[in-house]
Short mmCIF file of C-alpha atoms and ligand atoms in Angstrom, two decimals:
data_model
loop_
_atom_site.label_atom_id
_atom_site.label_comp_id
_atom_site.label_asym_id
_atom_site.label_seq_id
_atom_site.Cartn_x
_atom_site.Cartn_y
_atom_site.Cartn_z
CA MET Z 433 0.20 0.10 0.34
CA ALA Z 434 2.92 2.38 1.08
CA GLU Z 435 5.22 1.06 -1.86
CA ASN Z 436 2.18 1.84 -4.04
CA LYS Z 437 1.33 5.33 -2.59
CA LYS Z 438 5.32 6.36 -3.37
CA LYS Z 439 4.96 5.57 -6.98
CA LYS Z 440 1.89 7.12 -7.43
CA PHE Z 441 3.48 10.47 -5.96
CA THR Z 442 6.86 9.28 -8.19
CA ASN Z 443 4.98 9.13 -10.98
CA LEU Z 444 3.34 12.72 -10.48
CA LEU Z 445 6.30 14.11 -10.33
CA SER Z 446 7.79 12.72 -13.51
CA ASN Z 447 5.46 15.03 -15.06
CA ASP Z 448 7.12 18.90 -15.47
CA GLN Z 449 3.91 20.66 -15.32
CA ASN Z 450 3.09 18.83 -11.73
CA ILE Z 451 6.08 20.23 -10.10
CA ARG Z 452 4.72 23.63 -11.55
CA LEU Z 453 2.03 23.20 -10.25
CA LEU Z 454 3.04 21.99 -6.69
CA VAL Z 455 5.60 25.30 -6.63
CA GLN Z 456 2.32 27.78 -7.57
CA THR Z 457 -0.17 25.75 -5.01
CA ALA Z 458 3.01 25.97 -2.71
CA PHE Z 459 3.11 29.93 -3.06
CA LEU Z 460 -0.59 30.30 -3.37
CA ILE Z 461 -0.79 28.91 -0.07
CA LEU Z 462 2.00 31.14 1.54
CA ILE Z 463 0.10 33.94 -0.03
CA LEU Z 464 -3.03 32.78 1.86
CA VAL Z 465 -1.49 32.66 4.85
CA ILE Z 466 -0.17 36.05 4.68
CA GLY Z 467 -3.49 37.64 3.45
CA TYR Z 468 -5.17 35.97 6.67
CA GLU Z 469 -2.71 37.41 9.09
CA PHE Z 470 -2.66 40.73 7.36
CA TYR Z 471 -6.50 40.65 7.72
CA GLY Z 472 -6.35 39.91 11.11
CA PHE Z 473 -3.80 42.71 12.17
CA VAL Z 474 -5.96 45.05 10.30
CA ARG Z 475 -8.96 44.24 12.16
CA TYR Z 476 -7.32 44.10 15.87
CA TYR Z 477 -6.69 47.80 15.41
CA GLN Z 478 -10.04 48.63 13.73
CA THR Z 479 -11.97 46.94 16.28
CA ASP Z 480 -9.49 48.28 19.09
CA GLY Z 481 -8.43 45.37 19.93
CA GLN Z 482 -11.71 43.10 20.03
CA THR Z 483 -10.35 40.55 18.03
CA PRO Z 484 -7.45 38.27 18.12
CA TYR Z 485 -3.83 39.82 17.87
CA PHE Z 486 -2.19 38.63 14.81
CA GLU Z 487 1.51 39.57 14.01
CA ARG Z 488 1.99 41.66 11.06
CA PRO Z 489 3.48 39.09 7.95
CA PRO Z 490 6.31 41.63 5.96
CA GLY Z 491 5.59 39.11 3.25
CA VAL Z 492 2.18 41.55 2.36
CA GLU Z 493 4.59 43.99 1.12
CA GLY Z 494 5.15 42.15 -2.02
CA PHE Z 495 1.57 43.55 -3.14
CA LEU Z 496 3.18 46.64 -3.33
CA PRO Z 497 5.42 46.91 -6.81
CA ILE Z 498 5.51 50.55 -6.84
CA SER Z 499 6.53 51.51 -3.34
CA SER Z 500 8.99 48.81 -3.62
CA LEU Z 501 9.95 50.39 -6.79
CA MET Z 502 10.63 53.65 -5.59
CA GLY Z 503 12.27 52.18 -2.25
CA LEU Z 504 14.60 50.51 -4.79
CA ILE Z 505 15.68 54.06 -6.25
CA HIS Z 506 15.85 55.24 -3.40
CA PHE Z 507 18.25 52.63 -2.15
CA ILE Z 508 20.44 52.99 -5.25
CA THR Z 509 20.08 56.57 -5.34
CA THR Z 510 21.03 57.66 -1.89
CA GLY Z 511 21.96 54.48 0.16
CA ASP Z 512 18.87 54.46 2.56
CA PHE Z 513 17.43 50.87 2.75
CA ASN Z 514 14.01 52.78 3.83
CA THR Z 515 12.36 50.80 7.06
CA ILE Z 516 8.95 51.18 6.17
CA HIS Z 517 8.71 48.59 3.64
CA PRO Z 518 12.29 46.70 3.71
CA ALA Z 519 10.33 43.43 2.48
CA GLY Z 520 8.96 44.86 -0.51
CA ILE Z 521 12.43 45.72 -1.68
CA VAL Z 522 13.89 42.29 -0.99
CA LEU Z 523 10.76 40.44 -2.84
CA PHE Z 524 11.38 43.24 -5.65
CA PHE Z 525 14.99 42.51 -5.83
CA LEU Z 526 14.46 39.09 -5.92
CA PHE Z 527 11.70 39.10 -8.67
CA PHE Z 528 13.60 41.43 -10.71
CA LEU Z 529 16.60 38.58 -10.34
CA PHE Z 530 14.41 35.94 -11.29
CA ALA Z 531 13.77 37.76 -14.65
CA VAL Z 532 17.41 38.66 -15.24
CA LEU Z 533 18.66 34.62 -14.67
CA LEU Z 534 15.49 32.49 -15.76
CA LYS Z 535 13.35 34.47 -17.93
CA LYS Z 536 10.12 35.50 -16.50
CA GLY Z 537 9.75 32.37 -14.17
CA PHE Z 538 7.85 34.91 -11.34
CA CYS Z 539 5.05 34.94 -13.96
CA GLY Z 540 5.01 31.34 -14.69
CA TRP Z 541 5.89 29.93 -11.43
CA VAL Z 542 4.87 32.12 -8.61
CA CYS Z 543 1.96 35.24 -9.37
CA PRO Z 544 -1.15 34.01 -8.05
CA VAL Z 545 -2.71 35.90 -10.24
CA GLY Z 546 -0.79 34.05 -13.32
CA PHE Z 547 -1.81 30.81 -11.44
CA LEU Z 548 -5.52 31.90 -11.54
CA SER Z 549 -5.38 33.38 -15.25
CA GLU Z 550 -3.63 30.15 -16.12
CA TYR Z 551 -6.92 28.16 -14.92
CA LEU Z 552 -9.58 30.70 -16.09
CA TRP Z 553 -8.08 29.92 -19.47
CA LYS Z 554 -8.23 25.96 -19.15
CA LEU Z 555 -12.21 26.27 -18.04
CA GLY Z 556 -12.84 28.25 -20.74
CA ARG Z 557 -11.63 25.84 -23.15
CA LYS Z 558 -13.15 23.68 -21.29
CA LEU Z 559 -16.72 25.71 -21.82
CA PHE Z 560 -16.64 26.41 -24.99
CA GLY Z 561 -14.01 23.93 -26.43
CA ARG Z 562 -11.29 26.63 -27.75
CA ASN Z 563 -9.47 29.93 -26.72
CA PHE Z 564 -9.36 33.15 -29.05
CA VAL Z 565 -6.43 34.25 -30.10
CA LEU Z 566 -6.85 38.08 -31.05
CA PRO Z 567 -5.43 38.93 -34.76
CA ARG Z 568 -1.79 40.67 -34.97
CA TRP Z 569 -3.20 44.06 -35.55
CA LEU Z 570 -5.06 43.95 -32.51
CA ASP Z 571 -2.61 42.08 -30.44
CA TYR Z 572 0.22 43.91 -30.82
CA PRO Z 573 -0.91 47.35 -29.77
CA LEU Z 574 -3.08 45.56 -26.91
CA ARG Z 575 0.83 44.17 -25.45
CA SER Z 576 2.40 47.45 -25.51
CA LEU Z 577 -0.25 48.94 -22.96
CA LYS Z 578 1.25 47.52 -20.66
CA TYR Z 579 4.46 49.16 -21.36
CA LEU Z 580 2.98 52.14 -21.58
CA ILE Z 581 1.32 51.62 -17.96
CA LEU Z 582 4.82 50.70 -16.90
CA LEU Z 583 6.36 54.22 -18.79
CA PHE Z 584 3.72 55.91 -16.65
CA PHE Z 585 4.75 54.50 -13.64
CA VAL Z 586 8.50 54.53 -14.15
CA TRP Z 587 8.28 58.55 -15.35
CA ALA Z 588 6.67 59.51 -12.45
CA ILE Z 589 9.28 57.57 -9.76
CA VAL Z 590 12.29 59.15 -12.19
CA THR Z 591 11.16 62.55 -11.81
CA MET Z 592 10.75 62.67 -7.99
CA SER Z 593 13.71 64.46 -6.45
CA SER Z 594 15.43 62.54 -3.79
CA GLN Z 595 13.89 64.27 -1.31
CA GLN Z 596 10.77 63.79 -2.30
CA LEU Z 597 10.95 60.16 -2.64
CA SER Z 598 12.22 59.66 0.76
CA GLU Z 599 9.25 62.23 1.89
CA PHE Z 600 6.40 59.26 0.44
CA LEU Z 601 8.27 56.46 1.76
CA TYR Z 602 8.51 57.65 5.01
CA GLY Z 603 4.85 59.48 4.96
CA LYS Z 604 1.62 58.41 6.36
CA TYR Z 605 0.17 57.21 2.84
CA ASN Z 606 3.06 54.98 2.23
CA LYS Z 607 2.78 53.24 5.98
CA VAL Z 608 -0.61 52.31 5.22
CA ALA Z 609 -0.29 51.64 1.66
CA ASP Z 610 -0.84 47.49 2.01
CA VAL Z 611 -3.70 48.22 4.68
CA LYS Z 612 -5.49 50.39 1.86
CA MET Z 613 -4.55 47.94 -0.37
CA LEU Z 614 -6.38 45.35 1.63
CA LEU Z 615 -9.28 47.42 2.33
CA PHE Z 616 -9.67 47.92 -1.43
CA PHE Z 617 -10.79 44.22 -1.55
CA THR Z 618 -12.57 43.92 1.68
CA ASP Z 619 -14.81 47.15 0.82
CA ILE Z 620 -14.46 46.70 -2.89
CA SER Z 621 -16.71 49.37 -4.44
CA ALA Z 622 -19.22 48.16 -7.20
CA PHE Z 623 -17.16 49.71 -10.18
CA ALA Z 624 -13.97 48.10 -9.20
CA LEU Z 625 -15.80 44.71 -8.85
CA GLY Z 626 -17.17 44.85 -12.27
CA ILE Z 627 -13.79 45.37 -14.11
CA ILE Z 628 -12.48 42.37 -11.84
CA ILE Z 629 -15.63 40.20 -12.93
CA ALA Z 630 -14.99 41.76 -16.93
CA LEU Z 631 -11.32 40.75 -16.94
CA ALA Z 632 -12.31 37.55 -15.00
CA VAL Z 633 -14.57 36.75 -18.16
CA LEU Z 634 -11.82 38.12 -20.69
CA SER Z 635 -9.54 35.61 -19.33
CA LEU Z 636 -11.69 32.80 -19.85
CA PHE Z 637 -12.02 33.29 -23.88
CA ILE Z 638 -8.08 34.65 -24.19
CA LYS Z 639 -5.26 33.16 -22.57
CA ASN Z 640 -3.62 35.57 -19.47
CA PHE Z 641 -5.59 38.49 -20.74
CA TRP Z 642 -4.56 40.40 -17.93
CA CYS Z 643 -0.69 39.34 -18.14
CA ARG Z 644 -0.53 39.56 -21.58
CA TYR Z 645 -2.20 43.15 -22.28
CA LEU Z 646 -2.57 45.12 -19.03
CA CYS Z 647 0.17 43.76 -16.20
CA PRO Z 648 2.73 46.43 -15.97
CA TYR Z 649 4.95 44.07 -12.78
CA GLY Z 650 4.45 41.75 -15.86
CA ALA Z 651 6.23 44.43 -18.56
CA PHE Z 652 9.09 45.37 -16.13
CA LEU Z 653 9.95 41.54 -15.59
CA GLY Z 654 9.42 40.62 -19.11
CA PHE Z 655 12.02 43.41 -20.24
CA PHE Z 656 14.61 42.23 -17.92
CA SER Z 657 13.72 38.53 -19.00
CA ILE Z 658 14.95 39.32 -22.29
CA PHE Z 659 18.54 39.61 -20.74
CA SER Z 660 18.22 35.91 -19.11
CA PRO Z 661 20.89 33.55 -20.50
CA LEU Z 662 18.39 30.84 -19.73
CA LYS Z 663 16.40 30.24 -22.61
CA VAL Z 664 14.09 28.01 -24.00
CA THR Z 665 15.90 26.69 -26.94
CA ARG Z 666 15.11 24.12 -29.75
CA ASN Z 667 17.35 22.03 -31.58
CA PRO Z 668 16.43 22.21 -35.60
CA ASP Z 669 18.30 19.15 -36.28
CA THR Z 670 16.01 16.88 -33.97
CA CYS Z 671 13.06 18.87 -33.90
CA THR Z 672 9.86 16.95 -36.67
CA ASP Z 673 8.29 20.11 -36.56
CA CYS Z 674 4.97 18.95 -34.99
CA ARG Z 675 4.12 21.76 -33.55
CA HIS Z 676 3.25 20.45 -30.21
CA CYS Z 677 5.37 23.03 -28.21
CA THR Z 678 3.59 26.11 -30.11
CA GLU Z 679 0.03 24.58 -29.55
CA ALA Z 680 1.10 24.39 -25.78
CA CYS Z 681 2.49 27.65 -25.62
CA PRO Z 682 0.19 30.12 -23.32
CA SER Z 683 2.13 32.93 -24.38
CA ASN Z 684 1.38 32.19 -28.37
CA ILE Z 685 4.94 32.41 -28.83
CA MET Z 686 5.87 30.41 -32.65
CA VAL Z 687 7.88 27.94 -30.65
CA HIS Z 688 8.69 25.86 -33.69
CA THR Z 689 10.16 28.49 -35.50
CA LYS Z 690 12.47 29.51 -33.27
CA ILE Z 691 15.78 28.62 -31.91
CA ARG Z 692 15.86 30.19 -28.62
CA ILE Z 693 12.71 31.46 -27.53
CA ARG Z 694 13.92 35.31 -26.17
CA SER Z 695 10.51 36.70 -26.19
CA ASP Z 696 9.69 39.10 -23.22
CA GLU Z 697 6.13 37.50 -23.41
CA CYS Z 698 7.97 33.65 -22.11
CA MET Z 699 7.03 32.69 -18.62
CA ALA Z 700 9.41 29.50 -18.33
CA CYS Z 701 6.26 27.80 -17.52
CA ALA Z 702 8.05 25.00 -19.69
CA ALA Z 703 4.50 23.97 -20.96
CA CYS Z 704 6.34 23.74 -24.56
CA ILE Z 705 9.20 21.87 -23.32
CA THR Z 706 6.43 18.99 -21.62
CA ALA Z 707 4.99 18.72 -25.08
CA CYS Z 708 7.65 18.14 -26.70
CA PRO Z 709 7.90 14.23 -27.73
CA GLU Z 710 11.12 14.47 -28.98
CA LYS Z 711 14.12 13.82 -26.54
CA GLU Z 712 16.55 16.67 -26.18
CA THR Z 713 14.85 18.69 -28.81
CA LEU Z 714 13.28 21.56 -26.47
CA LYS Z 715 15.12 22.42 -23.35
CA PHE Z 716 15.85 25.34 -21.27
CA ARG Z 717 19.56 26.09 -21.94
CA LEU Z 718 22.02 28.53 -21.58
CA HIS Z 719 23.21 28.83 -24.98
CA LYS Z 720 22.27 27.43 -28.00
CA LYS Z 721 25.02 25.53 -28.44
CA ALA Z 722 25.36 23.98 -25.00
CA LYS Z 723 25.95 20.69 -24.89
CA ARG Z 724 24.04 20.50 -21.03
CA SER Z 725 20.50 21.62 -20.49
CA VAL Z 726 18.87 22.52 -17.80
CA PRO Z 727 16.29 20.10 -16.69
CA VAL Z 728 12.61 21.79 -15.59
CA ARG Z 729 12.85 20.04 -12.34
CA VAL Z 730 16.57 21.73 -11.55
CA TYR Z 731 15.11 25.02 -13.04
CA ALA Z 732 11.87 24.96 -10.28
CA LEU Z 733 14.93 24.01 -7.43
CA ILE Z 734 16.95 26.95 -8.49
CA LEU Z 735 13.57 29.34 -8.57
CA VAL Z 736 12.95 28.30 -5.00
CA ALA Z 737 16.17 28.04 -3.89
CA LEU Z 738 16.93 31.70 -4.29
CA PHE Z 739 13.08 32.78 -2.77
CA ILE Z 740 14.33 30.62 0.01
CA ILE Z 741 18.16 32.38 0.56
CA GLY Z 742 17.09 35.95 -0.47
CA THR Z 743 14.30 36.02 1.98
CA GLY Z 744 16.02 34.33 4.75
CA LEU Z 745 19.41 36.73 4.11
CA ALA Z 746 16.82 39.80 4.70
CA MET Z 747 15.69 38.32 7.79
CA LEU Z 748 18.96 37.46 9.43
CA THR Z 749 20.17 40.57 8.23
CA GLY Z 750 17.02 42.61 9.57
CA HIS Z 751 16.31 43.73 6.67
CA TRP Z 752 12.79 42.15 6.90
CA LYS Z 753 10.37 43.29 9.40
CA ASN Z 754 9.68 47.03 9.11
CA SER Z 755 10.09 49.80 11.94
CA VAL Z 756 6.53 51.57 12.18
CA LYS Z 757 5.44 50.60 15.96
CA PRO Z 758 1.97 49.03 17.06
CA ASP Z 759 0.94 52.45 18.32
CA GLU Z 760 1.63 54.18 15.11
CA TYR Z 761 -0.50 51.31 13.42
CA LYS Z 762 -3.08 51.27 15.31
CA THR Z 763 -3.21 55.48 14.86
CA LEU Z 764 -2.78 54.72 11.47
CA ILE Z 765 -5.14 52.35 10.85
CA GLN Z 766 -8.08 53.97 12.90
CA GLN Z 767 -7.67 57.56 10.83
CA ILE Z 768 -7.26 55.66 7.53
CA ASP Z 769 -9.75 57.47 5.74
CA ALA Z 770 -8.35 60.73 6.88
CA PRO Z 771 -7.77 62.97 4.25
CA GLU Z 772 -4.06 63.54 5.35
CA MET Z 773 -4.02 59.84 4.52
CA GLU Z 774 -4.20 60.43 0.93
CA HIS Z 775 -1.74 59.79 -1.71
CA VAL Z 776 -0.79 63.36 -2.80
CA ASN Z 777 1.41 64.15 -5.51
S1 LIG U 1193 7.57 29.31 -25.00
FE1 LIG U 1193 7.25 27.39 -23.81
S2 LIG U 1193 7.92 28.14 -21.95
FE2 LIG U 1193 8.05 30.22 -22.86
S3 LIG U 1193 5.69 31.24 -22.55
FE3 LIG U 1193 5.48 29.55 -24.52
S4 LIG U 1193 5.04 27.50 -23.34
FE4 LIG U 1193 6.05 28.79 -21.62
S1 LIG U 1194 7.14 19.86 -30.07
FE1 LIG U 1194 9.50 19.50 -30.32
S2 LIG U 1194 9.25 18.49 -31.96
FE2 LIG U 1194 7.65 19.04 -31.63
S3 LIG U 1194 7.85 21.22 -33.33
FE3 LIG U 1194 8.36 21.38 -31.35
S4 LIG U 1194 10.46 21.53 -30.65
FE4 LIG U 1194 9.62 20.43 -32.98
#
């Protein structure tokens, strides 16, 4: 019986996409735990201590990419590692590192929105028998939308002086930016809910609609992923042109026509590698002539190890927990709707 179970588990892990599902699920569980703890933390102060106390999980700062980018730029230009959202800077830098070393592995292996989007289009395919691919004349301009949104944010940040950045980072608004984000979802307006539902419906029909066209974080990572030495690489000598790889690609990349997948849209999901029936034909490789490939499970191991080492080092060196004291949080959360808590720029 135990032997059978072991065999089943080994069989399950022999499929690379199951390994990816395992990693995605682990990150999703981690994020749900963080969300639960953070909700408890905010409720404690909202109810003046009537609900159980939860310690604030610093990982919640991973959901503040704009503040984290500002913090990183401020750190690079002034040497000051802000103590308001230090974990945000660490996570932002780690995910940037993922992109530079491992393509857009964050999108394909970590991001809960990417995970949800993937299962939405898979559900859509089950329900309607297919997904829709937008014609090129519409797909290209729509894909640039996420870069325009990213440019808007980057422009707004780089035109700020160091003093303005510092005032923002240590200001009241930034201190509770994570709380405001939580309240956005817990007290969601009908308009915002309508937009989220519309995006979810579109994702049923069009693969990764949000990620592909609108996500500025994905655009940022996609841009830097172009420089990653690790890329899906096809060996044209053994390729039979069966096109299973292209059919499997959620980013609609014409894998069977390329030698190296340089596209900023590649999420390193390895669906193409799993779909390829020819041994040693489609692999992660460091360069196109590299004799040795990087197996998908090794890729997964590197990604998870980088995450654990990066966050662990930040914890050990005191760059994880922030410096906002419980009393200050109490005041800030109880006055969250006051005009001085709004973002002005
Ligand atoms: S090219 Fe391969 S690894 Fe990249 S997104 Fe497409 S299926 Fe995933
Ligand atoms: S799935 Fe493999 S063999 Fe088929 S076209 Fe793609 S790379 Fe070539």
